[in-house]
Amino acid sequence: MKIRNVCLSPGLVAPGMVLANAVNGHDGQPLLAAGAELDADMLERLIRRGIETVWVATPDERDVDTIALELRNAEARIATIFRGPSNPAREALRQAIQEYRRESLK
């Protein structure tokens, strides 16, 4: 089965989900390692510490066509947001967002 890494708020993560990436505190100190299976207490502590998002590994049941459609929709949305005149900084931001979206939808 294919696994997809998804970025979620700790409040939306279910106990039993596994961290895809390590979680660091606002001071940069590691809180949880990648691969940790999350339980309700861990999630509550992350919320109390103000951690806004975590990356979790989830089963990916999407087919190739669904993934392609999601990518096209994301690229169309980015094109709409960044329509009009551009400059180097704006183009760099557009590219960074587009790469992020491509990676998060794979």
PDB file as gemmi writes it, atoms N, CA and C in Angstrom:
CRYST1    1.000    1.000    1.000  90.00  90.00  90.00 P 1                      
ATOM      1  N   MET A   1       0.846  -1.179   0.000  1.00  0.00           N  
ATOM      2  CA  MET A   1       0.000   0.000   0.000  1.00  0.00           C  
ATOM      3  C   MET A   1       0.892   1.243   0.000  1.00  0.00           C  
ATOM      4  N   LYS A   2       0.495   2.225  -0.772  1.00  0.00           N  
ATOM      5  CA  LYS A   2       1.233   3.475  -0.867  1.00  0.00           C  
ATOM      6  C   LYS A   2       0.949   4.329   0.372  1.00  0.00           C  
ATOM      7  N   ILE A   3       1.977   5.025   0.835  1.00  0.00           N  
ATOM      8  CA  ILE A   3       1.849   5.908   1.991  1.00  0.00           C  
ATOM      9  C   ILE A   3       2.003   7.342   1.514  1.00  0.00           C  
ATOM     10  N   ARG A   4       1.216   8.222   2.083  1.00  0.00           N  
ATOM     11  CA  ARG A   4       1.248   9.642   1.751  1.00  0.00           C  
ATOM     12  C   ARG A   4       1.530  10.419   3.032  1.00  0.00           C  
ATOM     13  N   ASN A   5       2.421  11.389   2.952  1.00  0.00           N  
ATOM     14  CA  ASN A   5       2.686  12.261   4.087  1.00  0.00           C  
ATOM     15  C   ASN A   5       1.764  13.463   4.001  1.00  0.00           C  
ATOM     16  N   VAL A   6       1.029  13.707   5.080  1.00  0.00           N  
ATOM     17  CA  VAL A   6       0.026  14.760   5.109  1.00  0.00           C  
ATOM     18  C   VAL A   6       0.319  15.689   6.288  1.00  0.00           C  
ATOM     19  N   CYS A   7       0.185  16.981   6.056  1.00  0.00           N  
ATOM     20  CA  CYS A   7       0.387  17.977   7.095  1.00  0.00           C  
ATOM     21  C   CYS A   7      -0.967  18.301   7.727  1.00  0.00           C  
ATOM     22  N   LEU A   8      -1.087  18.083   9.034  1.00  0.00           N  
ATOM     23  CA  LEU A   8      -2.346  18.292   9.739  1.00  0.00           C  
ATOM     24  C   LEU A   8      -2.118  19.046  11.047  1.00  0.00           C  
ATOM     25  N   SER A   9      -3.156  19.682  11.505  1.00  0.00           N  
ATOM     26  CA  SER A   9      -3.161  20.262  12.845  1.00  0.00           C  
ATOM     27  C   SER A   9      -3.193  19.105  13.842  1.00  0.00           C  
ATOM     28  N   PRO A  10      -2.474  19.216  14.966  1.00  0.00           N  
ATOM     29  CA  PRO A  10      -2.529  18.132  15.951  1.00  0.00           C  
ATOM     30  C   PRO A  10      -3.952  17.792  16.392  1.00  0.00           C  
ATOM     31  N   GLY A  11      -4.852  18.763  16.352  1.00  0.00           N  
ATOM     32  CA  GLY A  11      -6.237  18.503  16.720  1.00  0.00           C  
ATOM     33  C   GLY A  11      -6.972  17.603  15.736  1.00  0.00           C  
ATOM     34  N   LEU A  12      -6.439  17.464  14.517  1.00  0.00           N  
ATOM     35  CA  LEU A  12      -7.056  16.612  13.497  1.00  0.00           C  
ATOM     36  C   LEU A  12      -6.377  15.253  13.364  1.00  0.00           C  
ATOM     37  N   VAL A  13      -5.297  15.064  14.109  1.00  0.00           N  
ATOM     38  CA  VAL A  13      -4.558  13.800  14.058  1.00  0.00           C  
ATOM     39  C   VAL A  13      -5.218  12.799  15.000  1.00  0.00           C  
ATOM     40  N   ALA A  14      -5.395  11.590  14.516  1.00  0.00           N  
ATOM     41  CA  ALA A  14      -5.997  10.536  15.332  1.00  0.00           C  
ATOM     42  C   ALA A  14      -4.903   9.764  16.073  1.00  0.00           C  
ATOM     43  N   PRO A  15      -5.162   9.393  17.314  1.00  0.00           N  
ATOM     44  CA  PRO A  15      -4.202   8.526  18.011  1.00  0.00           C  
ATOM     45  C   PRO A  15      -3.935   7.286  17.171  1.00  0.00           C  
ATOM     46  N   GLY A  16      -2.676   6.867  17.160  1.00  0.00           N  
ATOM     47  CA  GLY A  16      -2.286   5.713  16.357  1.00  0.00           C  
ATOM     48  C   GLY A  16      -1.606   6.108  15.053  1.00  0.00           C  
ATOM     49  N   MET A  17      -1.780   7.368  14.626  1.00  0.00           N  
ATOM     50  CA  MET A  17      -1.085   7.820  13.424  1.00  0.00           C  
ATOM     51  C   MET A  17       0.404   7.922  13.726  1.00  0.00           C  
ATOM     52  N   VAL A  18       1.221   7.820  12.674  1.00  0.00           N  
ATOM     53  CA  VAL A  18       2.673   7.817  12.811  1.00  0.00           C  
ATOM     54  C   VAL A  18       3.253   9.089  12.206  1.00  0.00           C  
ATOM     55  N   LEU A  19       4.195   9.704  12.943  1.00  0.00           N  
ATOM     56  CA  LEU A  19       4.838  10.917  12.440  1.00  0.00           C  
ATOM     57  C   LEU A  19       5.714  10.603  11.223  1.00  0.00           C  
ATOM     58  N   ALA A  20       5.543  11.386  10.168  1.00  0.00           N  
ATOM     59  CA  ALA A  20       6.388  11.251   8.986  1.00  0.00           C  
ATOM     60  C   ALA A  20       7.676  12.051   9.162  1.00  0.00           C  
ATOM     61  N   ASN A  21       7.603  13.163   9.878  1.00  0.00           N  
ATOM     62  CA  ASN A  21       8.756  14.033  10.144  1.00  0.00           C  
ATOM     63  C   ASN A  21       8.845  14.274  11.642  1.00  0.00           C  
ATOM     64  N   ALA A  22      10.042  14.567  12.088  1.00  0.00           N  
ATOM     65  CA  ALA A  22      10.232  14.917  13.497  1.00  0.00           C  
ATOM     66  C   ALA A  22       9.493  16.213  13.807  1.00  0.00           C  
ATOM     67  N   VAL A  23       9.126  16.376  15.068  1.00  0.00           N  
ATOM     68  CA  VAL A  23       8.467  17.608  15.524  1.00  0.00           C  
ATOM     69  C   VAL A  23       9.423  18.322  16.465  1.00  0.00           C  
ATOM     70  N   ASN A  24       9.684  19.590  16.164  1.00  0.00           N  
ATOM     71  CA  ASN A  24      10.528  20.426  17.014  1.00  0.00           C  
ATOM     72  C   ASN A  24       9.681  21.505  17.660  1.00  0.00           C  
ATOM     73  N   GLY A  25      10.098  21.923  18.846  1.00  0.00           N  
ATOM     74  CA  GLY A  25       9.419  23.015  19.527  1.00  0.00           C  
ATOM     75  C   GLY A  25       9.772  24.342  18.884  1.00  0.00           C  
ATOM     76  N   HIS A  26       9.140  25.391  19.354  1.00  0.00           N  
ATOM     77  CA  HIS A  26       9.399  26.728  18.814  1.00  0.00           C  
ATOM     78  C   HIS A  26      10.839  27.162  19.048  1.00  0.00           C  
ATOM     79  N   ASP A  27      11.488  26.574  20.046  1.00  0.00           N  
ATOM     80  CA  ASP A  27      12.888  26.895  20.330  1.00  0.00           C  
ATOM     81  C   ASP A  27      13.852  26.019  19.533  1.00  0.00           C  
ATOM     82  N   GLY A  28      13.311  25.135  18.676  1.00  0.00           N  
ATOM     83  CA  GLY A  28      14.146  24.263  17.859  1.00  0.00           C  
ATOM     84  C   GLY A  28      14.497  22.942  18.510  1.00  0.00           C  
ATOM     85  N   GLN A  29      14.132  22.781  19.771  1.00  0.00           N  
ATOM     86  CA  GLN A  29      14.435  21.538  20.477  1.00  0.00           C  
ATOM     87  C   GLN A  29      13.513  20.418  19.990  1.00  0.00           C  
ATOM     88  N   PRO A  30      14.065  19.221  19.769  1.00  0.00           N  
ATOM     89  CA  PRO A  30      13.229  18.110  19.309  1.00  0.00           C  
ATOM     90  C   PRO A  30      12.213  17.695  20.370  1.00  0.00           C  
ATOM     91  N   LEU A  31      10.980  17.486  19.929  1.00  0.00           N  
ATOM     92  CA  LEU A  31       9.923  17.023  20.825  1.00  0.00           C  
ATOM     93  C   LEU A  31       9.592  15.559  20.571  1.00  0.00           C  
ATOM     94  N   LEU A  32       9.460  15.195  19.296  1.00  0.00           N  
ATOM     95  CA  LEU A  32       9.139  13.814  18.925  1.00  0.00           C  
ATOM     96  C   LEU A  32       9.902  13.450  17.653  1.00  0.00           C  
ATOM     97  N   ALA A  33      10.341  12.213  17.574  1.00  0.00           N  
ATOM     98  CA  ALA A  33      11.100  11.746  16.413  1.00  0.00           C  
ATOM     99  C   ALA A  33      10.164  11.249  15.318  1.00  0.00           C  
ATOM    100  N   ALA A  34      10.642  11.336  14.082  1.00  0.00           N  
ATOM    101  CA  ALA A  34       9.907  10.738  12.967  1.00  0.00           C  
ATOM    102  C   ALA A  34       9.726   9.257  13.256  1.00  0.00           C  
ATOM    103  N   GLY A  35       8.568   8.732  12.917  1.00  0.00           N  
ATOM    104  CA  GLY A  35       8.269   7.324  13.163  1.00  0.00           C  
ATOM    105  C   GLY A  35       7.543   7.075  14.470  1.00  0.00           C  
ATOM    106  N   ALA A  36       7.421   8.099  15.309  1.00  0.00           N  
ATOM    107  CA  ALA A  36       6.723   7.928  16.592  1.00  0.00           C  
ATOM    108  C   ALA A  36       5.235   7.720  16.347  1.00  0.00           C  
ATOM    109  N   GLU A  37       4.671   6.730  17.024  1.00  0.00           N  
ATOM    110  CA  GLU A  37       3.224   6.523  16.961  1.00  0.00           C  
ATOM    111  C   GLU A  37       2.585   7.435  18.004  1.00  0.00           C  
ATOM    112  N   LEU A  38       1.672   8.268  17.541  1.00  0.00           N  
ATOM    113  CA  LEU A  38       1.077   9.283  18.407  1.00  0.00           C  
ATOM    114  C   LEU A  38      -0.071   8.712  19.232  1.00  0.00           C  
ATOM    115  N   ASP A  39      -0.128   9.114  20.485  1.00  0.00           N  
ATOM    116  CA  ASP A  39      -1.267   8.755  21.331  1.00  0.00           C  
ATOM    117  C   ASP A  39      -1.956  10.047  21.776  1.00  0.00           C  
ATOM    118  N   ALA A  40      -3.061   9.920  22.452  1.00  0.00           N  
ATOM    119  CA  ALA A  40      -3.858  11.089  22.847  1.00  0.00           C  
ATOM    120  C   ALA A  40      -3.066  12.043  23.737  1.00  0.00           C  
ATOM    121  N   ASP A  41      -2.254  11.519  24.653  1.00  0.00           N  
ATOM    122  CA  ASP A  41      -1.455  12.378  25.536  1.00  0.00           C  
ATOM    123  C   ASP A  41      -0.422  13.184  24.747  1.00  0.00           C  
ATOM    124  N   MET A  42       0.245  12.534  23.785  1.00  0.00           N  
ATOM    125  CA  MET A  42       1.231  13.237  22.961  1.00  0.00           C  
ATOM    126  C   MET A  42       0.569  14.368  22.175  1.00  0.00           C  
ATOM    127  N   LEU A  43      -0.580  14.081  21.604  1.00  0.00           N  
ATOM    128  CA  LEU A  43      -1.282  15.099  20.813  1.00  0.00           C  
ATOM    129  C   LEU A  43      -1.707  16.274  21.690  1.00  0.00           C  
ATOM    130  N   GLU A  44      -2.167  15.976  22.884  1.00  0.00           N  
ATOM    131  CA  GLU A  44      -2.565  17.043  23.809  1.00  0.00           C  
ATOM    132  C   GLU A  44      -1.362  17.908  24.177  1.00  0.00           C  
ATOM    133  N   ARG A  45      -0.209  17.283  24.409  1.00  0.00           N  
ATOM    134  CA  ARG A  45       0.995  18.061  24.732  1.00  0.00           C  
ATOM    135  C   ARG A  45       1.432  18.940  23.559  1.00  0.00           C  
ATOM    136  N   LEU A  46       1.313  18.425  22.341  1.00  0.00           N  
ATOM    137  CA  LEU A  46       1.668  19.232  21.164  1.00  0.00           C  
ATOM    138  C   LEU A  46       0.752  20.453  21.059  1.00  0.00           C  
ATOM    139  N   ILE A  47      -0.521  20.244  21.302  1.00  0.00           N  
ATOM    140  CA  ILE A  47      -1.482  21.352  21.252  1.00  0.00           C  
ATOM    141  C   ILE A  47      -1.154  22.383  22.331  1.00  0.00           C  
ATOM    142  N   ARG A  48      -0.882  21.917  23.554  1.00  0.00           N  
ATOM    143  CA  ARG A  48      -0.539  22.836  24.654  1.00  0.00           C  
ATOM    144  C   ARG A  48       0.739  23.622  24.364  1.00  0.00           C  
ATOM    145  N   ARG A  49       1.688  23.019  23.653  1.00  0.00           N  
ATOM    146  CA  ARG A  49       2.942  23.694  23.318  1.00  0.00           C  
ATOM    147  C   ARG A  49       2.781  24.651  22.129  1.00  0.00           C  
ATOM    148  N   GLY A  50       1.600  24.684  21.530  1.00  0.00           N  
ATOM    149  CA  GLY A  50       1.358  25.602  20.419  1.00  0.00           C  
ATOM    150  C   GLY A  50       1.870  25.102  19.079  1.00  0.00           C  
ATOM    151  N   ILE A  51       2.089  23.804  18.964  1.00  0.00           N  
ATOM    152  CA  ILE A  51       2.522  23.241  17.679  1.00  0.00           C  
ATOM    153  C   ILE A  51       1.316  23.286  16.744  1.00  0.00           C  
ATOM    154  N   GLU A  52       1.484  23.967  15.623  1.00  0.00           N  
ATOM    155  CA  GLU A  52       0.356  24.194  14.722  1.00  0.00           C  
ATOM    156  C   GLU A  52       0.135  23.069  13.730  1.00  0.00           C  
ATOM    157  N   THR A  53       1.221  22.421  13.270  1.00  0.00           N  
ATOM    158  CA  THR A  53       1.085  21.354  12.280  1.00  0.00           C  
ATOM    159  C   THR A  53       2.099  20.250  12.541  1.00  0.00           C  
ATOM    160  N   VAL A  54       1.730  19.054  12.136  1.00  0.00           N  
ATOM    161  CA  VAL A  54       2.635  17.906  12.140  1.00  0.00           C  
ATOM    162  C   VAL A  54       2.435  17.144  10.837  1.00  0.00           C  
ATOM    163  N   TRP A  55       3.491  16.474  10.391  1.00  0.00           N  
ATOM    164  CA  TRP A  55       3.404  15.633   9.196  1.00  0.00           C  
ATOM    165  C   TRP A  55       3.209  14.191   9.651  1.00  0.00           C  
ATOM    166  N   VAL A  56       2.136  13.567   9.174  1.00  0.00           N  
ATOM    167  CA  VAL A  56       1.861  12.171   9.505  1.00  0.00           C  
ATOM    168  C   VAL A  56       1.804  11.331   8.241  1.00  0.00           C  
ATOM    169  N   ALA A  57       2.165  10.069   8.374  1.00  0.00           N  
ATOM    170  CA  ALA A  57       2.097   9.118   7.269  1.00  0.00           C  
ATOM    171  C   ALA A  57       0.721   8.462   7.283  1.00  0.00           C  
ATOM    172  N   THR A  58       0.035   8.535   6.150  1.00  0.00           N  
ATOM    173  CA  THR A  58      -1.302   7.948   6.051  1.00  0.00           C  
ATOM    174  C   THR A  58      -1.390   7.066   4.813  1.00  0.00           C  
ATOM    175  N   PRO A  59      -2.228   6.043   4.832  1.00  0.00           N  
ATOM    176  CA  PRO A  59      -2.423   5.240   3.627  1.00  0.00           C  
ATOM    177  C   PRO A  59      -3.000   6.120   2.510  1.00  0.00           C  
ATOM    178  N   ASP A  60      -2.493   5.941   1.311  1.00  0.00           N  
ATOM    179  CA  ASP A  60      -2.947   6.722   0.166  1.00  0.00           C  
ATOM    180  C   ASP A  60      -3.708   5.808  -0.786  1.00  0.00           C  
ATOM    181  N   GLU A  61      -5.009   5.967  -0.799  1.00  0.00           N  
ATOM    182  CA  GLU A  61      -5.855   5.123  -1.633  1.00  0.00           C  
ATOM    183  C   GLU A  61      -6.271   5.808  -2.924  1.00  0.00           C  
ATOM    184  N   ARG A  62      -5.676   6.995  -3.199  1.00  0.00           N  
ATOM    185  CA  ARG A  62      -6.010   7.711  -4.431  1.00  0.00           C  
ATOM    186  C   ARG A  62      -5.425   6.981  -5.631  1.00  0.00           C  
ATOM    187  N   ASP A  63      -6.143   7.038  -6.758  1.00  0.00           N  
ATOM    188  CA  ASP A  63      -5.604   6.463  -7.985  1.00  0.00           C  
ATOM    189  C   ASP A  63      -4.825   7.544  -8.740  1.00  0.00           C  
ATOM    190  N   VAL A  64      -4.142   7.146  -9.804  1.00  0.00           N  
ATOM    191  CA  VAL A  64      -3.289   8.047 -10.579  1.00  0.00           C  
ATOM    192  C   VAL A  64      -4.091   9.220 -11.137  1.00  0.00           C  
ATOM    193  N   ASP A  65      -5.297   8.968 -11.595  1.00  0.00           N  
ATOM    194  CA  ASP A  65      -6.126  10.031 -12.166  1.00  0.00           C  
ATOM    195  C   ASP A  65      -6.525  11.060 -11.112  1.00  0.00           C  
ATOM    196  N   THR A  66      -6.837  10.608  -9.923  1.00  0.00           N  
ATOM    197  CA  THR A  66      -7.214  11.525  -8.838  1.00  0.00           C  
ATOM    198  C   THR A  66      -6.030  12.406  -8.443  1.00  0.00           C  
ATOM    199  N   ILE A  67      -4.855  11.806  -8.352  1.00  0.00           N  
ATOM    200  CA  ILE A  67      -3.654  12.577  -8.017  1.00  0.00           C  
ATOM    201  C   ILE A  67      -3.388  13.624  -9.093  1.00  0.00           C  
ATOM    202  N   ALA A  68      -3.502  13.236 -10.363  1.00  0.00           N  
ATOM    203  CA  ALA A  68      -3.280  14.173 -11.472  1.00  0.00           C  
ATOM    204  C   ALA A  68      -4.286  15.322 -11.423  1.00  0.00           C  
ATOM    205  N   LEU A  69      -5.542  15.013 -11.120  1.00  0.00           N  
ATOM    206  CA  LEU A  69      -6.566  16.055 -11.022  1.00  0.00           C  
ATOM    207  C   LEU A  69      -6.260  17.014  -9.876  1.00  0.00           C  
ATOM    208  N   GLU A  70      -5.860  16.489  -8.727  1.00  0.00           N  
ATOM    209  CA  GLU A  70      -5.510  17.336  -7.590  1.00  0.00           C  
ATOM    210  C   GLU A  70      -4.332  18.248  -7.925  1.00  0.00           C  
ATOM    211  N   LEU A  71      -3.339  17.721  -8.635  1.00  0.00           N  
ATOM    212  CA  LEU A  71      -2.194  18.538  -9.036  1.00  0.00           C  
ATOM    213  C   LEU A  71      -2.605  19.639 -10.006  1.00  0.00           C  
ATOM    214  N   ARG A  72      -3.445  19.307 -10.983  1.00  0.00           N  
ATOM    215  CA  ARG A  72      -3.924  20.325 -11.935  1.00  0.00           C  
ATOM    216  C   ARG A  72      -4.719  21.407 -11.214  1.00  0.00           C  
ATOM    217  N   ASN A  73      -5.570  21.015 -10.287  1.00  0.00           N  
ATOM    218  CA  ASN A  73      -6.360  21.998  -9.536  1.00  0.00           C  
ATOM    219  C   ASN A  73      -5.465  22.913  -8.697  1.00  0.00           C  
ATOM    220  N   ALA A  74      -4.449  22.345  -8.065  1.00  0.00           N  
ATOM    221  CA  ALA A  74      -3.526  23.145  -7.253  1.00  0.00           C  
ATOM    222  C   ALA A  74      -2.756  24.123  -8.141  1.00  0.00           C  
ATOM    223  N   GLU A  75      -2.289  23.662  -9.290  1.00  0.00           N  
ATOM    224  CA  GLU A  75      -1.543  24.542 -10.187  1.00  0.00           C  
ATOM    225  C   GLU A  75      -2.427  25.645 -10.748  1.00  0.00           C  
ATOM    226  N   ALA A  76      -3.686  25.328 -11.035  1.00  0.00           N  
ATOM    227  CA  ALA A  76      -4.616  26.358 -11.518  1.00  0.00           C  
ATOM    228  C   ALA A  76      -4.869  27.403 -10.439  1.00  0.00           C  
ATOM    229  N   ARG A  77      -5.004  26.972  -9.205  1.00  0.00           N  
ATOM    230  CA  ARG A  77      -5.232  27.899  -8.098  1.00  0.00           C  
ATOM    231  C   ARG A  77      -4.016  28.818  -7.901  1.00  0.00           C  
ATOM    232  N   ILE A  78      -2.826  28.247  -7.978  1.00  0.00           N  
ATOM    233  CA  ILE A  78      -1.606  29.043  -7.848  1.00  0.00           C  
ATOM    234  C   ILE A  78      -1.503  30.049  -8.985  1.00  0.00           C  
ATOM    235  N   ALA A  79      -1.826  29.622 -10.199  1.00  0.00           N  
ATOM    236  CA  ALA A  79      -1.790  30.540 -11.346  1.00  0.00           C  
ATOM    237  C   ALA A  79      -2.767  31.696 -11.144  1.00  0.00           C  
ATOM    238  N   THR A  80      -3.929  31.418 -10.563  1.00  0.00           N  
ATOM    239  CA  THR A  80      -4.912  32.473 -10.298  1.00  0.00           C  
ATOM    240  C   THR A  80      -4.392  33.442  -9.236  1.00  0.00           C  
ATOM    241  N   ILE A  81      -3.834  32.923  -8.187  1.00  0.00           N  
ATOM    242  CA  ILE A  81      -3.319  33.768  -7.104  1.00  0.00           C  
ATOM    243  C   ILE A  81      -2.194  34.668  -7.602  1.00  0.00           C  
ATOM    244  N   PHE A  82      -1.322  34.135  -8.459  1.00  0.00           N  
ATOM    245  CA  PHE A  82      -0.157  34.885  -8.918  1.00  0.00           C  
ATOM    246  C   PHE A  82      -0.340  35.478 -10.322  1.00  0.00           C  
ATOM    247  N   ARG A  83      -1.576  35.696 -10.729  1.00  0.00           N  
ATOM    248  CA  ARG A  83      -1.805  36.302 -12.038  1.00  0.00           C  
ATOM    249  C   ARG A  83      -1.349  37.765 -12.003  1.00  0.00           C  
ATOM    250  N   GLY A  84      -1.075  38.312 -13.160  1.00  0.00           N  
ATOM    251  CA  GLY A  84      -0.654  39.711 -13.241  1.00  0.00           C  
ATOM    252  C   GLY A  84       0.850  39.847 -13.283  1.00  0.00           C  
ATOM    253  N   PRO A  85       1.304  41.088 -13.213  1.00  0.00           N  
ATOM    254  CA  PRO A  85       2.745  41.369 -13.315  1.00  0.00           C  
ATOM    255  C   PRO A  85       3.533  40.632 -12.236  1.00  0.00           C  
ATOM    256  N   SER A  86       4.771  40.285 -12.591  1.00  0.00           N  
ATOM    257  CA  SER A  86       5.614  39.547 -11.658  1.00  0.00           C  
ATOM    258  C   SER A  86       6.934  40.280 -11.459  1.00  0.00           C  
ATOM    259  N   ASN A  87       7.654  39.846 -10.450  1.00  0.00           N  
ATOM    260  CA  ASN A  87       9.013  40.304 -10.197  1.00  0.00           C  
ATOM    261  C   ASN A  87       9.774  39.110  -9.631  1.00  0.00           C  
ATOM    262  N   PRO A  88      11.081  39.204  -9.513  1.00  0.00           N  
ATOM    263  CA  PRO A  88      11.852  38.031  -9.063  1.00  0.00           C  
ATOM    264  C   PRO A  88      11.408  37.468  -7.704  1.00  0.00           C  
ATOM    265  N   ALA A  89      11.106  38.314  -6.753  1.00  0.00           N  
ATOM    266  CA  ALA A  89      10.686  37.822  -5.433  1.00  0.00           C  
ATOM    267  C   ALA A  89       9.335  37.116  -5.517  1.00  0.00           C  
ATOM    268  N   ARG A  90       8.421  37.707  -6.257  1.00  0.00           N  
ATOM    269  CA  ARG A  90       7.094  37.101  -6.406  1.00  0.00           C  
ATOM    270  C   ARG A  90       7.184  35.770  -7.151  1.00  0.00           C  
ATOM    271  N   GLU A  91       8.037  35.705  -8.164  1.00  0.00           N  
ATOM    272  CA  GLU A  91       8.221  34.462  -8.912  1.00  0.00           C  
ATOM    273  C   GLU A  91       8.841  33.382  -8.027  1.00  0.00           C  
ATOM    274  N   ALA A  92       9.792  33.754  -7.197  1.00  0.00           N  
ATOM    275  CA  ALA A  92      10.409  32.785  -6.281  1.00  0.00           C  
ATOM    276  C   ALA A  92       9.366  32.241  -5.301  1.00  0.00           C  
ATOM    277  N   LEU A  93       8.496  33.106  -4.799  1.00  0.00           N  
ATOM    278  CA  LEU A  93       7.437  32.675  -3.887  1.00  0.00           C  
ATOM    279  C   LEU A  93       6.473  31.739  -4.601  1.00  0.00           C  
ATOM    280  N   ARG A  94       6.083  32.080  -5.831  1.00  0.00           N  
ATOM    281  CA  ARG A  94       5.174  31.222  -6.610  1.00  0.00           C  
ATOM    282  C   ARG A  94       5.791  29.842  -6.800  1.00  0.00           C  
ATOM    283  N   GLN A  95       7.068  29.810  -7.160  1.00  0.00           N  
ATOM    284  CA  GLN A  95       7.730  28.525  -7.378  1.00  0.00           C  
ATOM    285  C   GLN A  95       7.813  27.705  -6.089  1.00  0.00           C  
ATOM    286  N   ALA A  96       8.099  28.373  -4.975  1.00  0.00           N  
ATOM    287  CA  ALA A  96       8.178  27.662  -3.693  1.00  0.00           C  
ATOM    288  C   ALA A  96       6.825  27.064  -3.320  1.00  0.00           C  
ATOM    289  N   ILE A  97       5.766  27.824  -3.518  1.00  0.00           N  
ATOM    290  CA  ILE A  97       4.418  27.327  -3.207  1.00  0.00           C  
ATOM    291  C   ILE A  97       4.056  26.181  -4.131  1.00  0.00           C  
ATOM    292  N   GLN A  98       4.377  26.335  -5.406  1.00  0.00           N  
ATOM    293  CA  GLN A  98       4.062  25.274  -6.364  1.00  0.00           C  
ATOM    294  C   GLN A  98       4.809  23.989  -6.019  1.00  0.00           C  
ATOM    295  N   GLU A  99       6.083  24.075  -5.640  1.00  0.00           N  
ATOM    296  CA  GLU A  99       6.842  22.891  -5.246  1.00  0.00           C  
ATOM    297  C   GLU A  99       6.254  22.247  -3.993  1.00  0.00           C  
ATOM    298  N   TYR A 100       5.880  23.077  -3.028  1.00  0.00           N  
ATOM    299  CA  TYR A 100       5.265  22.581  -1.800  1.00  0.00           C  
ATOM    300  C   TYR A 100       3.979  21.809  -2.121  1.00  0.00           C  
ATOM    301  N   ARG A 101       3.136  22.411  -2.964  1.00  0.00           N  
ATOM    302  CA  ARG A 101       1.871  21.757  -3.314  1.00  0.00           C  
ATOM    303  C   ARG A 101       2.111  20.454  -4.064  1.00  0.00           C  
ATOM    304  N   ARG A 102       3.052  20.456  -4.982  1.00  0.00           N  
ATOM    305  CA  ARG A 102       3.365  19.221  -5.727  1.00  0.00           C  
ATOM    306  C   ARG A 102       3.822  18.121  -4.766  1.00  0.00           C  
ATOM    307  N   GLU A 103       4.684  18.490  -3.850  1.00  0.00           N  
ATOM    308  CA  GLU A 103       5.208  17.507  -2.902  1.00  0.00           C  
ATOM    309  C   GLU A 103       4.105  17.005  -1.963  1.00  0.00           C  
ATOM    310  N   SER A 104       3.250  17.893  -1.511  1.00  0.00           N  
ATOM    311  CA  SER A 104       2.216  17.479  -0.557  1.00  0.00           C  
ATOM    312  C   SER A 104       1.099  16.671  -1.210  1.00  0.00           C  
ATOM    313  N   LEU A 105       0.952  16.778  -2.522  1.00  0.00           N  
ATOM    314  CA  LEU A 105      -0.102  16.026  -3.211  1.00  0.00           C  
ATOM    315  C   LEU A 105       0.371  14.685  -3.759  1.00  0.00           C  
ATOM    316  N   LYS A 106       1.677  14.453  -3.780  1.00  0.00           N  
ATOM    317  CA  LYS A 106       2.201  13.184  -4.313  1.00  0.00           C  
ATOM    318  C   LYS A 106       1.787  12.026  -3.455  1.00  0.00           C  
TER     319      LYS A 106                                                      
END                                                                             
